[in-house]
Short mmCIF file of C-alpha atoms (C1' of nucleotides) in Angstrom, two decimals:
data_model
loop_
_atom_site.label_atom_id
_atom_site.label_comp_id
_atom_site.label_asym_id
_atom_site.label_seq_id
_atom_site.Cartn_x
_atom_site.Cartn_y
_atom_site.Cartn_z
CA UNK A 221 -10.95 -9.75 -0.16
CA UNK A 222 -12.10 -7.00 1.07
CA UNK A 223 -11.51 -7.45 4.64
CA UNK A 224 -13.34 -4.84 7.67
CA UNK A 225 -11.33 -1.59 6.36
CA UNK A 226 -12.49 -1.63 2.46
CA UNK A 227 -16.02 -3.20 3.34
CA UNK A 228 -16.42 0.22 5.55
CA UNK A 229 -14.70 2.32 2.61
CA UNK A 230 -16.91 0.84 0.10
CA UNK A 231 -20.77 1.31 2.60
CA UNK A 232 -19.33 4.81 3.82
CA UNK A 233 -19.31 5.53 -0.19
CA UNK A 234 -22.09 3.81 -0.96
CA UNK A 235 -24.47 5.81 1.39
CA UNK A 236 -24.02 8.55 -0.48
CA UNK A 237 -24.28 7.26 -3.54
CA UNK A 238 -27.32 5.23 -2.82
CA UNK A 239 -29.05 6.75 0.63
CA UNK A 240 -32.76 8.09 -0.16
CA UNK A 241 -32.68 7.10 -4.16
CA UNK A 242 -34.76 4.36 -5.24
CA UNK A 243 -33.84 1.21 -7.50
CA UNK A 244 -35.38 1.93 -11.43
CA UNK A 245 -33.92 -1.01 -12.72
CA UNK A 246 -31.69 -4.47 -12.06
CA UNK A 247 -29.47 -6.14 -14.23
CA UNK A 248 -27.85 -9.85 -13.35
CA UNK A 249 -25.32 -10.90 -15.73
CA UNK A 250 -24.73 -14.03 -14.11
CA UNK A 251 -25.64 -17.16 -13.37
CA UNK A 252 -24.68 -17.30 -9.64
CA UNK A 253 -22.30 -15.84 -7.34
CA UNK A 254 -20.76 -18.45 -4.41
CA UNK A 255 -24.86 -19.03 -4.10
CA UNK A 256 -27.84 -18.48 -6.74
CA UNK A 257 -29.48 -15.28 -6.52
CA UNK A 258 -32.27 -15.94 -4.33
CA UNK A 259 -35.57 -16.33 -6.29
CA UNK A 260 -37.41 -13.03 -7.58
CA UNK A 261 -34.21 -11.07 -7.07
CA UNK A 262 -34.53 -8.25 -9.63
CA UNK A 263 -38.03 -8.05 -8.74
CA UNK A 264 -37.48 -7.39 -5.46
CA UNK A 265 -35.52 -4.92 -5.44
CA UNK A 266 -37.31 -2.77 -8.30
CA UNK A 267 -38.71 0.07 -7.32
CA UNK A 268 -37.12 -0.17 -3.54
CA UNK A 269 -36.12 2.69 -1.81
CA UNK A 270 -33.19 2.65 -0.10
CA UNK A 271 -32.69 3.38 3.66
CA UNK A 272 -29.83 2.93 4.75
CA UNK A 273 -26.54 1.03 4.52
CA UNK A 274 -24.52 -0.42 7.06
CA UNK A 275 -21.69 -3.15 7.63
CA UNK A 276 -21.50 -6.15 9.62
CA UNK A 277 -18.32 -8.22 9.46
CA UNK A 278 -17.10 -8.31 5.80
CA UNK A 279 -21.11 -7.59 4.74
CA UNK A 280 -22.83 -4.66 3.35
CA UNK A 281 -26.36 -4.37 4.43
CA UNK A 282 -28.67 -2.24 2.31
CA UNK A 283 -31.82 -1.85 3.60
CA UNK A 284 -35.12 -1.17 1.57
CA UNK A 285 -38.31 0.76 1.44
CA UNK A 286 -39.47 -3.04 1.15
CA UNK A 287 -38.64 -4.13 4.67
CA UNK A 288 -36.00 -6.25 3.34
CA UNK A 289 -31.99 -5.47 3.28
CA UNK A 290 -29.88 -6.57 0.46
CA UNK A 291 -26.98 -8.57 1.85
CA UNK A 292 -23.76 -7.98 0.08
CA UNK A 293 -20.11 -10.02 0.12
CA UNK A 294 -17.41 -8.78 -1.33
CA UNK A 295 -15.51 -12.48 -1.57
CA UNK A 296 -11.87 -11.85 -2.24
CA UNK A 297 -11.89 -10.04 -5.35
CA UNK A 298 -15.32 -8.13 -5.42
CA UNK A 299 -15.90 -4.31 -5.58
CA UNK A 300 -19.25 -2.44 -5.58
CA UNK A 301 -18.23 1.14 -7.29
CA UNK A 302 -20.58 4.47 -8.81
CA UNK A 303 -20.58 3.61 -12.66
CA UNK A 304 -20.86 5.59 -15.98
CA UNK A 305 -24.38 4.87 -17.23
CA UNK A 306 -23.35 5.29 -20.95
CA UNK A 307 -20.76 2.49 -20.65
CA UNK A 308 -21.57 -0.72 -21.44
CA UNK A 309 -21.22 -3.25 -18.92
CA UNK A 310 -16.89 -4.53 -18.60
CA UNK A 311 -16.44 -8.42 -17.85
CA UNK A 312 -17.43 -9.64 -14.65
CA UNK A 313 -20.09 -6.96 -14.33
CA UNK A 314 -22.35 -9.28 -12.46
CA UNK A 315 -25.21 -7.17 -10.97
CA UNK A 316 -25.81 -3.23 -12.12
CA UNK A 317 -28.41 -1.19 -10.37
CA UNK A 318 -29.60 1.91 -12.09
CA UNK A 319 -31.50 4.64 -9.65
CA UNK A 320 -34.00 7.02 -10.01
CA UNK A 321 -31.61 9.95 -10.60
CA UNK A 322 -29.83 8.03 -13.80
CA UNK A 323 -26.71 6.58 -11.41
CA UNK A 324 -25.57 3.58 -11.97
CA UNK A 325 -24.00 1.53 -9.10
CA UNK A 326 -22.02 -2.04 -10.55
CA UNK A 327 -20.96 -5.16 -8.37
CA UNK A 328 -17.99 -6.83 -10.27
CA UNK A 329 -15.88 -10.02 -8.88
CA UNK A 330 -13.66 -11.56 -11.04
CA UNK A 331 -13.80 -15.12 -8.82
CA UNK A 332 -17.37 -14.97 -8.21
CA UNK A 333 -17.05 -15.77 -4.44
CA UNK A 334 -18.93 -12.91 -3.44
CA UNK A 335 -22.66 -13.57 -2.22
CA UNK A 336 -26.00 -11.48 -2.62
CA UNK A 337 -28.99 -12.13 -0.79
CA UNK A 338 -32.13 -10.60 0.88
CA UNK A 339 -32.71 -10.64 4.79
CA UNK A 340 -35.79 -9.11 6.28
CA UNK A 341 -34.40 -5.97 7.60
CA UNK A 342 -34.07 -5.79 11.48
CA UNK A 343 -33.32 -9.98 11.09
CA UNK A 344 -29.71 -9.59 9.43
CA UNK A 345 -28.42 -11.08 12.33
CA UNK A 346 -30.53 -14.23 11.86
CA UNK A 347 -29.03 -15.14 8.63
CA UNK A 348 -27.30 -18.10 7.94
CA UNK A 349 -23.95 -16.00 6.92
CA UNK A 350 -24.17 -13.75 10.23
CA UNK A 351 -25.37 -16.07 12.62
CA UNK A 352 -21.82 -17.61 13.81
CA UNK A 353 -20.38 -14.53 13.39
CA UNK A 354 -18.41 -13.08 16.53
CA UNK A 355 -18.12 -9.30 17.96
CA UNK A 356 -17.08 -6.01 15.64
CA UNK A 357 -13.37 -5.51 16.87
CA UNK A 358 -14.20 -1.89 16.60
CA UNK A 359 -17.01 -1.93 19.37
CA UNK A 360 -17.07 -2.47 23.15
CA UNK A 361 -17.59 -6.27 22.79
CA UNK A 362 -14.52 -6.94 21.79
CA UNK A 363 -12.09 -6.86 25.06
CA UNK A 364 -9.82 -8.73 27.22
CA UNK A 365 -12.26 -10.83 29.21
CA UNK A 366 -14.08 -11.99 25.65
CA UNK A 367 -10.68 -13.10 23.88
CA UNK A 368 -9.65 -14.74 26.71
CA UNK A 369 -12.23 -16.93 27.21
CA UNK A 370 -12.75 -17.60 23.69
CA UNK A 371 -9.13 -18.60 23.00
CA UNK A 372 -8.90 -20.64 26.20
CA UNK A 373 -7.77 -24.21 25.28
CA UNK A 374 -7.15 -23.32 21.53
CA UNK A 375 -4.36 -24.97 20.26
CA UNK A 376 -4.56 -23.47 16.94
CA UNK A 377 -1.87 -21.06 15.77
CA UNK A 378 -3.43 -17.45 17.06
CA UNK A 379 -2.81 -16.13 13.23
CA UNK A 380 -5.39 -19.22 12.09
CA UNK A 381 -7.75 -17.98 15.03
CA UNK A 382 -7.82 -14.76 14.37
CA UNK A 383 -9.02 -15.52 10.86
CA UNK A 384 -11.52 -17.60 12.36
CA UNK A 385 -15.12 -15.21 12.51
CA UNK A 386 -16.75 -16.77 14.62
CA UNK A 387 -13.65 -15.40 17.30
CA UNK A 388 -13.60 -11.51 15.87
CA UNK A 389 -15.50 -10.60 12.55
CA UNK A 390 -13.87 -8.92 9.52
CA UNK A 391 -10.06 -9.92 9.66
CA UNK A 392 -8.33 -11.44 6.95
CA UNK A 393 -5.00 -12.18 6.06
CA UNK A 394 -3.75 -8.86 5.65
CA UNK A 395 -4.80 -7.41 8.46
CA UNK A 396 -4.12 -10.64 10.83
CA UNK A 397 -0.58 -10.25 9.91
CA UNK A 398 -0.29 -6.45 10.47
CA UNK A 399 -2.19 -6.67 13.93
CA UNK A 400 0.37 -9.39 15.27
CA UNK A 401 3.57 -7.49 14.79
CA UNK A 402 2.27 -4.18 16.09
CA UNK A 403 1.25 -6.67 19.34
CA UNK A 404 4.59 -8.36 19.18
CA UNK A 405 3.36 -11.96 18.76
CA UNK A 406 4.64 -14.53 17.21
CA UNK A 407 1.78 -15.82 14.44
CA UNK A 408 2.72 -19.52 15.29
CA UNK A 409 1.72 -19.53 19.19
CA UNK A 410 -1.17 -21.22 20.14
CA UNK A 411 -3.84 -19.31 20.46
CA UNK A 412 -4.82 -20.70 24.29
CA UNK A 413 -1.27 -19.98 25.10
CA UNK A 414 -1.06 -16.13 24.99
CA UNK A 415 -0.54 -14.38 28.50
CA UNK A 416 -2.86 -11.93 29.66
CA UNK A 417 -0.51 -8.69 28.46
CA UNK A 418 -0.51 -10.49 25.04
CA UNK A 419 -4.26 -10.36 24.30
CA UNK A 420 -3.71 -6.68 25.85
CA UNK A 421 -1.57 -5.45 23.51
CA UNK A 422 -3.69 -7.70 20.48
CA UNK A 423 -6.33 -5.80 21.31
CA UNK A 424 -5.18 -2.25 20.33
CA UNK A 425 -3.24 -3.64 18.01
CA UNK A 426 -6.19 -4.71 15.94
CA UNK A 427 -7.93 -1.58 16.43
CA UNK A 428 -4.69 0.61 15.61
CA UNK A 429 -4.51 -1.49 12.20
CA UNK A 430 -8.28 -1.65 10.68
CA UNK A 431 -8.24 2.29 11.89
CA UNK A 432 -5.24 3.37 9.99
CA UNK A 433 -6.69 1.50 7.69
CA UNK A 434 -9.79 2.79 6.68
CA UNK A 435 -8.02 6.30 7.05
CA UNK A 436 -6.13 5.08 4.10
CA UNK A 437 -9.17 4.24 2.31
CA UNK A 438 -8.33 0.61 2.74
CA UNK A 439 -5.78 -1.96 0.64
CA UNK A 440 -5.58 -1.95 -3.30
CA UNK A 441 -3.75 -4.44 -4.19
CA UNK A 442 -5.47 -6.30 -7.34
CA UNK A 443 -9.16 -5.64 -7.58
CA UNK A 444 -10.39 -3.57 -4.96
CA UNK A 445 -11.63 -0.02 -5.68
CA UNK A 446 -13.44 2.49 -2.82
CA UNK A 447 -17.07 3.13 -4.18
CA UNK A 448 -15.72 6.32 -6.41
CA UNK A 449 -14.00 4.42 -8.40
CA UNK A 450 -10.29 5.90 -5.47
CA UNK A 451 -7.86 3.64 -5.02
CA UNK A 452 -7.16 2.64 -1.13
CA UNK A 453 -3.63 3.38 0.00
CA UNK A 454 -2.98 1.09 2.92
CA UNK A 455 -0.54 -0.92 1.08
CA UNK A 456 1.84 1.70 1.64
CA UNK A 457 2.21 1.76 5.11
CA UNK A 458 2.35 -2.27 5.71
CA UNK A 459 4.65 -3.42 8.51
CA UNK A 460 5.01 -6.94 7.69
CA UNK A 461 2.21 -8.19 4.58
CA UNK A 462 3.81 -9.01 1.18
CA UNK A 463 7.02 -7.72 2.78
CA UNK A 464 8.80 -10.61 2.54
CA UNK A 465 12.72 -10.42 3.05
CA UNK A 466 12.47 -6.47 3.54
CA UNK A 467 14.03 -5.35 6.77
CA UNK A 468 11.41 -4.89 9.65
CA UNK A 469 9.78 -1.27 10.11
CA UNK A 470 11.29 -0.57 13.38
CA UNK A 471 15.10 0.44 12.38
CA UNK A 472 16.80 -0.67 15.43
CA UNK A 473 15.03 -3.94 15.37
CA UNK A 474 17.52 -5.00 12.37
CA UNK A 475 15.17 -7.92 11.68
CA UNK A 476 13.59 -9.49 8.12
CA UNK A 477 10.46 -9.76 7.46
CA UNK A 478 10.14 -13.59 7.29
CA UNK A 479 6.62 -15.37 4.91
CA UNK A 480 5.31 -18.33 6.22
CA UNK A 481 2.41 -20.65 5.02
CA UNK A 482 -0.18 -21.22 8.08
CA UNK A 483 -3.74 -23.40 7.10
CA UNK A 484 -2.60 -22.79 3.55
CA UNK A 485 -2.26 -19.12 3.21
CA UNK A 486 0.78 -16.80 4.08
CA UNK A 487 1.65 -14.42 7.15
CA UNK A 488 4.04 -12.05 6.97
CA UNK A 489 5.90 -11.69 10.41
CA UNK A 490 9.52 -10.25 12.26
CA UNK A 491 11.31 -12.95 13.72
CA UNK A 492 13.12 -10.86 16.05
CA UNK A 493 10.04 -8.77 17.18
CA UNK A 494 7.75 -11.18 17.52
CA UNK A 495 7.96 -13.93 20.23
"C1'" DC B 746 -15.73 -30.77 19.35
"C1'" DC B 747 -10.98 -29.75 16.72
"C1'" DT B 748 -7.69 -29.44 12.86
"C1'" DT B 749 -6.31 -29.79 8.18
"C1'" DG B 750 -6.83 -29.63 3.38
"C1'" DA B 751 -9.38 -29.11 -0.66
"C1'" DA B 752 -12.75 -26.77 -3.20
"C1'" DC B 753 -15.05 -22.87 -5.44
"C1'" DC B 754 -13.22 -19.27 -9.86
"C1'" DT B 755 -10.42 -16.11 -12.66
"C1'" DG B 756 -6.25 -13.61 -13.64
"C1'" DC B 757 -1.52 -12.56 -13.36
"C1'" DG B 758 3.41 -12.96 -12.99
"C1'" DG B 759 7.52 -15.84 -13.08
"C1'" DG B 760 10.25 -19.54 -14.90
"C1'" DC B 761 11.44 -22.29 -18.64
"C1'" DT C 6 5.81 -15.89 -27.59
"C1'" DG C 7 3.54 -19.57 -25.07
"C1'" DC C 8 2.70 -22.95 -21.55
"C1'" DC C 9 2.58 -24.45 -16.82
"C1'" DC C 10 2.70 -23.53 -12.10
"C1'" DG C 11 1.80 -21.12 -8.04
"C1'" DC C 12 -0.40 -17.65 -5.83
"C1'" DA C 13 -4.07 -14.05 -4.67
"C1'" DG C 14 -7.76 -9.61 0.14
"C1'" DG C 15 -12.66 -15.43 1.71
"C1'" DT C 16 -15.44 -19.03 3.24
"C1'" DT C 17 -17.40 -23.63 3.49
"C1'" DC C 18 -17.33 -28.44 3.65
"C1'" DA C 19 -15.46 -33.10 4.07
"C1'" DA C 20 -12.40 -36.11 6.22
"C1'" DG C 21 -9.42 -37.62 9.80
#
DNA sequence: CCTTGAACCTGCGGGC
DNA sequence: TGCCCGCAGGTTCAAG
C-alpha cells in the first residue's frame, strides 16, 4: 500500500479538500472492506462537519462535528482522491462522499483490504488497529535508546522487524528496503544483532527516505494516486526497490542490486554495500 | 513469547 | 488469443 509517505500525501490533500465542509450525502457500494462497515455508517457521518484530518501510522483520521473521527486504511491498493460529481461511480468505487459545496471525495481499492471505521475523536489511540502500534519515525520518539531496546534479543531478520508496527509505524516494503541501503545494512541480520552505529545510521536513514519521499509526492506504482487525482514520483529516485539486477546507485560501489524473498515478500538490497 | 506461512481480494504481465 | 502462474505498496491469524 500506501505506506507513511502517500498516507501523508493523500491527508495533506485531503485537508483541503475536506477541512470546514460538511458531509451532504454517503454512498457504500460495498459489502465490506477487510471489516463490515460498522453499523449506522452513512448515517453517521451525514450531515458531519469536518474538523480536521490527520495521520497516524498508515491511517487517516478525519474528525467530525459529531465527536467521532472516521478511521481510514488505505490496504495495499486503496486511494482516497477529489472526484468529478457528474461521473458515475468507476469499479471498485467503494465509499463516495459528496459535501456541502457539490465535491465529491471517492475511496476506491481494488483488493478491498482497506478498513473504515469510527473512533470517538480524542480516543483514536484506543482503537483496536492503533493500539499496538509503535512511535511515528518522524517524531522525537523514535531514537537510538527506543530501537535498541526494542530490537534487543530479536532474532528476526531486521528487514522483517522493521515491517513489524508494533517496532516503528508506517513502513512497508518499499520503504524498508530503501532505508537499509542508505544505512548500509544488510536486510538479513538479525535484528538484536545490529551495533550501536548501525541503529545510528538506521535512524536517519529512515527519516532521509519517508522525507524524500513525501517531497516526491510519494510512490505510484499500480494504484496509488495523491488526493488530486497527481501521480507520486518516488519511484524514480529508488536506490534498491524493484531494481533488481540494475547496478547499485553509488557508481564506485560497482555492485547489483540483488531481490530476495524475506517472510514471503521481496527486498531489494546491494550486496557489496550492505553488510 | 517467537517465527513462519497462509489467508484475505483483484488485476496484470509473462510464459507457453 | 487464451490460460495458468506468480506477484503486487498490508495486516491478521493459526500453527508449530
Amino acid at each position: 500500500m500506501p505506506e507513511l509517505p502517500e498516507v501523508e500525501t493523500t491527508v495533506r490533500g485531503l485537508r483541503k479538500i475536506l477541512l470546514g465542509h460538511s458531509i451532504v450525502a454517503v454512498a457504500v457500494r460495498t459489502k465490506q472492506l477487510r471489516f463490515a462497515f460498522p453499523r449506522g455508517f452513512s448515517g453517521k457521518l451525514q450531515n458531519a462537519r469536518i474538523l480536521g484530518v490527520e495521520r497516524r501510522a498508515k491511517y487517516i483520521l478525519i474528525s467530525l462535528s459529531t465527536g467521532q473521527s472516521l478511521l481510514v486504511h488505505l490496504g495495499m491498493s486503496g486511494r482516497m482522491q477529489q472526484t468529478s460529481a457528474a461521473q458515475k461511480p468507476a469499479r471498485h468505487d467503494h465509499v463516495v462522499l459528496t459535501l456541502s459545496n457539490g465535491t465529491t471525495v471517492t475511496y476506491n481499492d481494488p483488493r478491498r483490504f482497506g478498513v473504515m471505521d469510527l473512533v470517538a475523536t480524542g480516543r483514536e489511540d484506543e482503537h483496536k488497529l492503533l493500539r499496538t502500534i509503535g512511535p511515528e519515525p518522524l517524531g522525537k520518539d523514535l531514537n537510538v535508546d527506543y530501537l535498541t531496546e526494542k530490537l534487543r534479543g530479536k532474532k528476526t531478520a531486521i528487514k522483517v522487524a522493521l515491517l513489524d508496527q508494533r517496532i516503528i509505524a508506517g513502513l512497508g516494503n518499499i520503504y524498508v528496503s530503501e532505508a537499509l541501503y542508505w544505512a548500509g545494512i544488510h536486510p538479513a541480520r538479525a535484528a538484536g544483532d545490529l551495533k550501536k552505529k548501525e541503529i545510528e545510521a538506521l535512524i536517519p536513514a529512515i527519516q532521509k527516505v519517508l522525507k524524500a519521499s513525501i517531497k516526491a509526492g510519494g510512490t505510484s506504482m499500480r494504484d496509488y494516486v495523491q488526493a488530486d487525482g497527481a501521480l507520486g514520483f518516488f519511484q524514480n529516485q529508488f536506490a534498491v526497490y524493484d531494481r533488481a539486477g540494475q547496478p547499485c546507485p553509488d557508481r564506485a560501489c560497482r555492485g547489483l542490486i540483488k531481490q530476495m524473498v524475506q517472510g514471503g515478500r521481496s527486498t531489494y538490497f546491494c550486496p557489496r554495500k550492505q553488510r
